[in-house]
Amino acid sequence: MSQGLRREHVGVLVRICATSDALLVALGVAGAQFLTSTLPGFQSVMLWGGVAFLLVYGALRFRAAFKGGVALVPMASDPVPMRRVVAIWLAFT
């Protein structure tokens, strides 16, 4: 855990992530169901679009893994206020 993130922030951030993920997944499933029932060819487009995305993304990640040279290094910093942590977390969500 980095210096800037306090231990008490973690529980709040986990709850924010779990709630937002559940909401976004439910909305995505409902939207996909609506589109597949409305547009006849949508399911095939999504299937092959997903296949293409996963193949390209997998190839890029595979190449990056063997290329190497990049690492995440935590920086020492002062504690960050909870309001700022939550705002940043929500922005990424």
XYZ file of N, CA and C in Angstrom:
279
model
N 0.859 -1.177 0.000
C 0.000 0.000 0.000
C 0.901 1.234 0.000
N 0.615 2.235 -0.813
C 1.475 3.401 -0.922
C 1.330 4.298 0.300
N 2.306 5.168 0.477
C 2.322 6.076 1.620
C 1.138 7.030 1.596
N 0.682 7.451 0.407
C -0.366 8.453 0.299
C -1.768 7.931 0.577
N -1.968 6.623 0.604
C -3.293 6.043 0.803
C -3.375 5.480 2.213
N -4.262 6.058 3.007
C -4.417 5.591 4.382
C -5.230 4.310 4.412
N -4.993 3.516 5.437
C -5.661 2.221 5.570
C -7.176 2.379 5.649
N -7.675 3.419 6.299
C -9.124 3.601 6.424
C -9.785 3.983 5.102
N -9.006 4.453 4.141
C -9.556 4.780 2.819
C -9.930 3.531 2.039
N -9.231 2.450 2.301
C -9.370 1.248 1.478
C -10.793 0.705 1.515
N -11.407 0.610 2.697
C -12.773 0.083 2.804
C -13.770 0.916 2.024
N -13.638 2.231 2.104
C -14.532 3.128 1.370
C -14.345 2.933 -0.131
N -13.113 2.826 -0.567
C -12.833 2.673 -1.992
C -13.330 1.330 -2.517
N -13.224 0.293 -1.710
C -13.734 -1.016 -2.128
C -15.247 -0.958 -2.296
N -15.940 -0.303 -1.366
C -17.397 -0.185 -1.482
C -17.790 0.633 -2.710
N -17.067 1.707 -2.986
C -17.340 2.529 -4.172
C -17.158 1.688 -5.434
N -16.065 0.941 -5.509
C -15.795 0.122 -6.696
C -16.844 -0.967 -6.871
N -17.184 -1.656 -5.800
C -18.155 -2.744 -5.897
C -19.516 -2.218 -6.344
N -19.941 -1.096 -5.774
C -21.235 -0.522 -6.136
C -21.241 -0.038 -7.578
N -20.200 0.697 -7.969
C -20.169 1.221 -9.339
C -20.023 0.091 -10.355
N -19.235 -0.929 -10.050
C -19.107 -2.060 -10.968
C -20.434 -2.781 -11.141
N -21.144 -3.027 -10.041
C -22.440 -3.706 -10.127
C -23.419 -2.891 -10.963
N -23.445 -1.585 -10.749
C -24.344 -0.715 -11.505
C -23.985 -0.700 -12.991
N -22.702 -0.546 -13.300
C -22.279 -0.481 -14.695
C -22.484 -1.812 -15.422
N -22.251 -2.938 -14.743
C -22.488 -4.243 -15.368
C -23.974 -4.430 -15.641
N -24.827 -4.074 -14.672
C -26.280 -4.205 -14.858
C -26.762 -3.339 -16.018
N -26.273 -2.106 -16.106
C -26.662 -1.235 -17.212
C -26.161 -1.775 -18.553
N -24.947 -2.311 -18.575
C -24.398 -2.879 -19.805
C -25.178 -4.093 -20.283
N -25.546 -4.965 -19.341
C -26.325 -6.155 -19.704
C -27.706 -5.752 -20.208
N -28.332 -4.806 -19.514
C -29.665 -4.352 -19.942
C -29.597 -3.693 -21.323
N -28.567 -2.891 -21.548
C -28.411 -2.245 -22.853
C -28.140 -3.234 -23.965
N -27.288 -4.221 -23.700
C -26.992 -5.237 -24.709
C -28.227 -6.076 -25.007
N -28.995 -6.389 -23.978
C -30.224 -7.163 -24.190
C -31.214 -6.363 -25.043
N -31.330 -5.082 -24.749
C -32.227 -4.233 -25.539
C -31.782 -4.187 -26.999
N -30.479 -3.984 -27.221
C -29.973 -3.883 -28.593
C -30.098 -5.195 -29.362
N -29.838 -6.334 -28.692
C -29.962 -7.608 -29.401
C -31.408 -7.931 -29.737
N -32.340 -7.460 -28.923
C -33.747 -7.712 -29.245
C -34.271 -6.721 -30.281
N -33.631 -5.554 -30.405
C -34.075 -4.521 -31.338
C -33.404 -4.636 -32.708
N -32.113 -4.860 -32.711
C -31.350 -4.925 -33.963
C -30.979 -6.377 -34.267
N -31.429 -6.907 -35.396
C -31.222 -8.329 -35.688
C -29.759 -8.770 -35.783
N -28.875 -7.974 -36.341
C -27.484 -8.391 -36.541
C -26.537 -7.966 -35.442
N -27.053 -7.339 -34.408
C -26.193 -6.784 -33.360
C -25.386 -7.848 -32.631
N -25.988 -8.994 -32.387
C -25.297 -10.048 -31.638
C -24.059 -10.538 -32.392
N -24.164 -10.708 -33.686
C -23.008 -11.143 -34.485
C -21.926 -10.077 -34.524
N -22.337 -8.820 -34.657
C -21.374 -7.721 -34.673
C -20.618 -7.669 -33.350
N -21.327 -7.797 -32.243
C -20.686 -7.771 -30.929
C -19.769 -8.979 -30.726
N -20.192 -10.140 -31.192
C -19.376 -11.345 -31.063
C -18.044 -11.174 -31.772
N -18.089 -10.816 -33.052
C -16.854 -10.719 -33.828
C -16.045 -9.479 -33.470
N -16.728 -8.418 -33.056
C -15.999 -7.256 -32.539
C -15.247 -7.603 -31.273
N -15.868 -8.378 -30.397
C -15.211 -8.817 -29.169
C -14.034 -9.742 -29.448
N -14.213 -10.640 -30.404
C -13.121 -11.540 -30.786
C -11.938 -10.732 -31.318
N -12.208 -9.779 -32.188
C -11.141 -8.951 -32.757
C -10.441 -8.140 -31.668
N -11.221 -7.543 -30.770
C -10.635 -6.758 -29.682
C -9.720 -7.618 -28.822
N -10.200 -8.793 -28.413
C -9.400 -9.649 -27.538
C -8.137 -10.155 -28.224
N -8.216 -10.460 -29.516
C -7.020 -10.901 -30.231
C -5.976 -9.787 -30.317
N -6.405 -8.587 -30.680
C -5.471 -7.464 -30.797
C -4.905 -7.090 -29.428
N -5.779 -6.966 -28.428
C -5.328 -6.594 -27.082
C -4.392 -7.660 -26.514
N -4.743 -8.929 -26.697
C -3.882 -10.003 -26.213
C -2.522 -9.987 -26.880
N -2.489 -9.757 -28.183
C -1.214 -9.697 -28.908
C -0.364 -8.529 -28.414
N -0.993 -7.381 -28.192
C -0.238 -6.220 -27.696
C 0.315 -6.462 -26.301
N -0.466 -7.054 -25.425
C -0.010 -7.333 -24.060
C 1.062 -8.415 -24.054
N 0.915 -9.405 -24.925
C 1.915 -10.461 -25.041
C 3.250 -9.865 -25.474
N 3.207 -8.979 -26.466
C 4.427 -8.326 -26.947
C 5.052 -7.451 -25.863
N 4.205 -6.700 -25.130
C 4.718 -5.842 -24.064
C 5.341 -6.654 -22.935
N 4.777 -7.835 -22.641
C 5.325 -8.677 -21.578
C 6.728 -9.159 -21.933
N 6.953 -9.496 -23.180
C 8.272 -9.965 -23.579
C 9.249 -8.832 -23.817
N 8.738 -7.676 -24.190
C 9.604 -6.512 -24.395
C 10.147 -6.026 -23.060
N 9.283 -5.947 -22.032
C 9.706 -5.559 -20.686
C 10.167 -4.118 -20.612
N 10.866 -3.808 -19.530
C 11.444 -2.482 -19.363
C 10.559 -1.474 -18.668
N 9.340 -1.850 -18.285
C 8.425 -0.918 -17.637
C 8.003 -1.511 -16.300
N 8.033 -0.678 -15.262
C 7.602 -1.142 -13.944
C 6.948 0.009 -13.189
N 5.991 -0.317 -12.347
C 5.370 0.677 -11.490
C 6.197 0.797 -10.217
N 6.603 2.014 -9.903
C 7.403 2.243 -8.710
C 6.641 3.220 -7.823
N 6.241 2.792 -6.615
C 5.506 3.703 -5.736
C 6.389 4.851 -5.265
N 5.782 6.032 -5.169
C 6.501 7.209 -4.702
C 6.090 7.507 -3.267
N 7.031 7.964 -2.470
C 6.709 8.390 -1.113
C 6.011 9.745 -1.202
N 4.906 9.890 -0.472
C 4.193 11.165 -0.495
C 3.459 11.356 0.823
N 2.980 12.556 1.020
C 2.188 12.855 2.214
C 0.822 12.208 2.083
N 0.145 11.940 3.216
C -1.212 11.384 3.154
C -2.145 12.304 2.363
N -3.031 11.691 1.585
C -3.960 12.422 0.732
C -5.309 12.487 1.437
N -5.980 13.649 1.410
C -7.305 13.744 2.047
C -8.315 12.792 1.401
N -9.198 12.247 2.241
C -10.185 11.272 1.777
C -11.039 11.813 0.639
N -11.454 13.057 0.718
C -12.297 13.654 -0.330
C -11.593 13.599 -1.691
N -10.300 13.882 -1.695
C -9.547 13.859 -2.951
C -9.395 12.430 -3.475
N -9.141 11.488 -2.579
C -9.011 10.086 -2.980
C -10.306 9.595 -3.620
N -11.447 9.880 -2.993
C -12.740 9.440 -3.512
C -13.037 10.116 -4.853
N -12.734 11.399 -4.985
C -12.978 12.109 -6.242
C -12.159 11.504 -7.384
N -10.905 11.200 -7.128
C -10.053 10.597 -8.150
C -10.563 9.197 -8.497
N -10.924 8.435 -7.467
C -11.434 7.074 -7.662
C -12.699 7.087 -8.520
N -13.615 8.009 -8.232
C -14.859 8.109 -9.012
C -14.583 8.549 -10.444
N -13.599 9.420 -10.616
C -13.247 9.865 -11.975
C -12.765 8.690 -12.815
N -11.984 7.800 -12.222
C -11.505 6.627 -12.963
C -12.616 5.605 -13.177
N -13.562 5.550 -12.264
C -14.646 4.594 -12.394
C -15.583 5.037 -13.488
